[in-house]
Amino acid sequence: MNKKPIDKIEARQGDITRLDVDAIVNAANTSLLGGGGVDGAIHRAAGAALLEECRRIGGCPTGEARITRGYNLPARHIIHTVGPVFRGRPQDRELLAACYRNSLALANENQIASLAFPAVSCGVYGYPMAEACRVAVETTLAFLEKHSLPEHVIFMLFSAADLKIYRDYIAALS
Ligand code: ADP
């Protein structure tokens, strides 16, 4: 029997650059040319060839996503998405949901079975973790309801406090 969407998602704590999955998602900026936080960590771990491919892509608007190879990462691909800077507007939620939806759609088109997300927009871009968690999980479950790929989605949180927010929210839905 097919697994239910809730059984295909999982929250874990750690460094997303270490994950051996088909694709990891990068919380990039519109230039796609690297930055701080998880973006910097991914570019450092993937190596200079990633920057070359990102240069050729030529940027990405907020809410959209682009795919590259994973280069020196254990992950085969990187899906770069650009989260909104949190300002407390209704559009923030829409744009963050679009990041998850568009990343999942790219994964689906590229036959990606295992995918890992960081907490997009929750660092320098200031999105409150608990609100972002609801958007991430709801949007992902709605996508998995309608599509068979990806088969497994990991939400990779950096801190124990962030992990608890995700685990509590997912447990309440189960
Ligand atoms: P944004 O600009 O979209 O806010 P950041 O990179 O500043 O992106 O932060 C997004 C989230 O990624 C934050 O919760 C941060 O703690 C987390 N983070 C930073 N480095 C890593 C990493 N190597 N693996 C997983 N998560 C990370």
CSV table of C-alpha atoms and ligand atoms in Angstrom, one decimal:
chain,number,residue,atom,x,y,z
A,1,MET,CA,0.0,0.0,0.0
A,2,ASN,CA,1.1,3.6,-0.7
A,3,LYS,CA,2.5,5.5,2.3
A,4,LYS,CA,0.5,8.4,3.6
A,5,PRO,CA,2.1,11.9,3.1
A,6,ILE,CA,2.7,12.3,6.9
A,7,ASP,CA,4.8,9.1,6.8
A,8,LYS,CA,7.0,10.5,4.1
A,9,ILE,CA,8.2,13.5,6.1
A,10,GLU,CA,10.7,13.7,8.9
A,11,ALA,CA,12.5,16.4,10.9
A,12,ARG,CA,16.2,16.0,11.8
A,13,GLN,CA,18.9,18.1,13.4
A,14,GLY,CA,22.3,18.7,11.7
A,15,ASP,CA,24.3,20.1,8.8
A,16,ILE,CA,22.3,19.8,5.6
A,17,THR,CA,25.6,19.8,3.5
A,18,ARG,CA,26.4,16.3,5.0
A,19,LEU,CA,23.2,14.6,3.8
A,20,ASP,CA,23.4,11.8,1.3
A,21,VAL,CA,20.1,12.4,-0.5
A,22,ASP,CA,19.1,13.0,-4.2
A,23,ALA,CA,18.8,16.8,-3.6
A,24,ILE,CA,19.2,19.3,-0.8
A,25,VAL,CA,17.5,22.7,-1.0
A,26,ASN,CA,19.5,25.9,-0.6
A,27,ALA,CA,18.1,29.0,1.0
A,28,ALA,CA,19.7,31.3,-1.6
A,29,ASN,CA,19.4,35.0,-2.5
A,30,THR,CA,18.2,36.4,-5.8
A,31,SER,CA,21.7,36.6,-7.2
A,32,LEU,CA,22.4,32.9,-6.7
A,33,LEU,CA,26.0,33.9,-6.2
A,34,GLY,CA,26.3,32.7,-2.6
A,35,GLY,CA,26.0,34.4,0.8
A,36,GLY,CA,26.0,33.6,4.5
A,37,GLY,CA,24.3,31.0,6.5
A,38,VAL,CA,23.3,27.8,4.8
A,39,ASP,CA,24.0,29.3,1.4
A,40,GLY,CA,27.6,29.9,2.3
A,41,ALA,CA,28.0,26.4,3.8
A,42,ILE,CA,26.6,24.8,0.7
A,43,HIS,CA,28.8,26.8,-1.7
A,44,ARG,CA,31.9,26.0,0.5
A,45,ALA,CA,31.1,22.3,0.6
A,46,ALA,CA,30.1,22.0,-3.1
A,47,GLY,CA,33.2,23.8,-4.4
A,48,ALA,CA,33.8,26.5,-7.0
A,49,ALA,CA,32.1,24.7,-9.9
A,50,LEU,CA,28.8,25.4,-8.2
A,51,LEU,CA,29.3,29.1,-8.5
A,52,GLU,CA,30.1,28.7,-12.2
A,53,GLU,CA,26.8,26.9,-12.9
A,54,CYS,CA,24.9,29.5,-10.7
A,55,ARG,CA,26.5,32.3,-12.7
A,56,ARG,CA,25.2,30.8,-16.0
A,57,ILE,CA,21.7,30.5,-14.5
A,58,GLY,CA,21.8,34.3,-13.9
A,59,GLY,CA,19.7,34.7,-10.8
A,60,CYS,CA,16.3,33.6,-9.4
A,61,PRO,CA,13.3,35.7,-8.3
A,62,THR,CA,11.9,35.4,-4.7
A,63,GLY,CA,9.6,32.4,-4.4
A,64,GLU,CA,11.0,30.5,-7.4
A,65,ALA,CA,13.6,27.7,-7.6
A,66,ARG,CA,16.4,26.5,-9.9
A,67,ILE,CA,18.3,23.2,-9.9
A,68,THR,CA,22.1,22.6,-10.2
A,69,ARG,CA,24.4,19.6,-9.8
A,70,GLY,CA,25.7,18.9,-6.3
A,71,TYR,CA,29.4,18.8,-7.2
A,72,ASN,CA,31.4,17.8,-4.1
A,73,LEU,CA,28.4,17.4,-1.9
A,74,PRO,CA,27.1,13.9,-1.1
A,75,ALA,CA,23.8,15.1,-2.5
A,76,ARG,CA,23.5,14.7,-6.3
A,77,HIS,CA,21.6,18.0,-6.9
A,78,ILE,CA,20.9,21.3,-5.2
A,79,ILE,CA,17.6,23.1,-5.6
A,80,HIS,CA,18.2,26.8,-5.0
A,81,THR,CA,15.1,28.7,-3.8
A,82,VAL,CA,14.8,32.3,-2.7
A,83,GLY,CA,12.7,32.9,0.4
A,84,PRO,CA,11.1,36.2,1.3
A,85,VAL,CA,12.6,38.7,3.8
A,86,PHE,CA,10.0,38.6,6.6
A,87,ARG,CA,8.1,41.8,7.0
A,88,GLY,CA,4.8,40.5,8.5
A,89,ARG,CA,2.8,40.9,5.3
A,90,PRO,CA,0.4,38.3,3.9
A,91,GLN,CA,2.6,38.0,0.8
A,92,ASP,CA,5.4,36.6,3.0
A,93,ARG,CA,3.4,33.5,3.6
A,94,GLU,CA,2.5,33.1,-0.1
A,95,LEU,CA,6.1,33.6,-1.1
A,96,LEU,CA,7.4,31.1,1.4
A,97,ALA,CA,4.8,28.5,0.4
A,98,ALA,CA,5.8,29.1,-3.3
A,99,CYS,CA,9.5,28.3,-2.3
A,100,TYR,CA,8.4,24.9,-1.0
A,101,ARG,CA,5.9,24.2,-3.8
A,102,ASN,CA,8.4,25.2,-6.6
A,103,SER,CA,11.2,23.2,-5.0
A,104,LEU,CA,9.0,20.1,-4.7
A,105,ALA,CA,7.9,20.5,-8.3
A,106,LEU,CA,11.5,20.7,-9.6
A,107,ALA,CA,12.3,17.6,-7.5
A,108,ASN,CA,9.4,15.8,-9.1
A,109,GLU,CA,10.4,16.8,-12.6
A,110,ASN,CA,13.9,15.6,-12.0
A,111,GLN,CA,13.0,12.2,-10.6
A,112,ILE,CA,14.3,13.1,-7.1
A,113,ALA,CA,13.2,10.6,-4.6
A,114,SER,CA,14.8,12.0,-1.4
A,115,LEU,CA,14.9,15.7,-0.7
A,116,ALA,CA,16.0,17.8,2.3
A,117,PHE,CA,15.0,21.4,3.1
A,118,PRO,CA,16.7,23.8,5.5
A,119,ALA,CA,14.4,26.3,7.3
A,120,VAL,CA,14.1,28.7,4.4
A,121,SER,CA,14.0,32.4,5.4
A,122,CYS,CA,14.4,31.6,9.1
A,123,GLY,CA,17.9,32.9,9.5
A,124,VAL,CA,19.0,36.4,8.2
A,125,TYR,CA,15.6,36.8,6.5
A,126,GLY,CA,13.9,36.8,9.9
A,127,TYR,CA,10.9,34.5,9.4
A,128,PRO,CA,9.6,33.3,12.8
A,129,MET,CA,10.4,29.5,13.0
A,130,ALA,CA,7.0,28.3,14.2
A,131,GLU,CA,5.1,30.1,11.5
A,132,ALA,CA,7.6,29.0,8.8
A,133,CYS,CA,7.3,25.4,10.1
A,134,ARG,CA,3.5,25.5,9.5
A,135,VAL,CA,3.9,26.8,6.0
A,136,ALA,CA,6.7,24.3,5.2
A,137,VAL,CA,4.9,21.2,6.5
A,138,GLU,CA,1.4,22.1,5.2
A,139,THR,CA,2.7,23.0,1.7
A,140,THR,CA,4.8,19.8,1.5
A,141,LEU,CA,2.0,17.5,2.7
A,142,ALA,CA,-0.4,19.1,0.1
A,143,PHE,CA,2.2,18.4,-2.6
A,144,LEU,CA,2.9,14.8,-1.5
A,145,GLU,CA,-0.9,14.2,-1.5
A,146,LYS,CA,-0.9,14.7,-5.3
A,147,HIS,CA,2.5,13.4,-6.4
A,148,SER,CA,4.5,10.2,-5.9
A,149,LEU,CA,7.9,11.9,-6.1
A,150,PRO,CA,9.7,12.9,-3.9
A,151,GLU,CA,9.1,9.8,-1.7
A,152,HIS,CA,10.9,11.1,1.3
A,153,VAL,CA,11.3,14.7,2.6
A,154,ILE,CA,13.6,15.7,5.4
A,155,PHE,CA,13.4,19.0,7.2
A,156,MET,CA,16.9,19.6,8.4
A,157,LEU,CA,17.1,21.9,11.4
A,158,PHE,CA,20.2,23.5,12.7
A,159,SER,CA,19.3,23.8,16.4
A,160,ALA,CA,17.6,21.5,19.0
A,161,ALA,CA,15.0,24.2,19.7
A,162,ASP,CA,14.1,24.4,15.9
A,163,LEU,CA,14.0,20.6,15.7
A,164,LYS,CA,11.5,20.5,18.6
A,165,ILE,CA,9.2,23.0,16.9
A,166,TYR,CA,9.0,20.8,13.8
A,167,ARG,CA,8.7,17.5,15.7
A,168,ASP,CA,5.9,18.9,17.9
A,169,TYR,CA,4.0,20.2,15.0
A,170,ILE,CA,4.4,17.0,12.9
A,171,ALA,CA,3.4,14.9,15.9
A,172,ALA,CA,0.3,16.9,16.5
A,173,LEU,CA,-0.8,16.1,12.9
A,174,SER,CA,0.0,12.4,13.1
B,1,ADP,P1,17.7,32.9,5.0
B,1,ADP,O1,18.6,34.0,4.4
B,1,ADP,O2,16.8,32.3,4.0
B,1,ADP,O3,17.1,33.4,6.3
B,1,ADP,P2,19.9,31.5,6.4
B,1,ADP,O4,20.9,30.7,5.8
B,1,ADP,O5,20.3,32.8,7.1
B,1,ADP,O6,18.8,31.7,5.3
B,1,ADP,O7,19.1,30.6,7.5
B,1,ADP,C1,18.2,29.6,7.2
B,1,ADP,C2,18.2,28.5,8.3
B,1,ADP,O8,19.3,27.6,7.9
B,1,ADP,C3,18.5,29.0,9.7
B,1,ADP,O9,17.5,28.4,10.5
B,1,ADP,C4,19.9,28.6,10.0
B,1,ADP,O10,20.1,28.2,11.4
B,1,ADP,C5,20.0,27.3,9.1
B,1,ADP,N1,21.3,26.8,8.8
B,1,ADP,C6,22.5,27.5,8.6
B,1,ADP,N2,23.5,26.7,8.2
B,1,ADP,C7,22.9,25.4,8.1
B,1,ADP,C8,23.4,24.1,7.7
B,1,ADP,N3,24.7,23.9,7.3
B,1,ADP,N4,22.5,23.1,7.7
B,1,ADP,C9,21.2,23.3,8.0
B,1,ADP,N5,20.7,24.5,8.4
B,1,ADP,C10,21.5,25.5,8.4
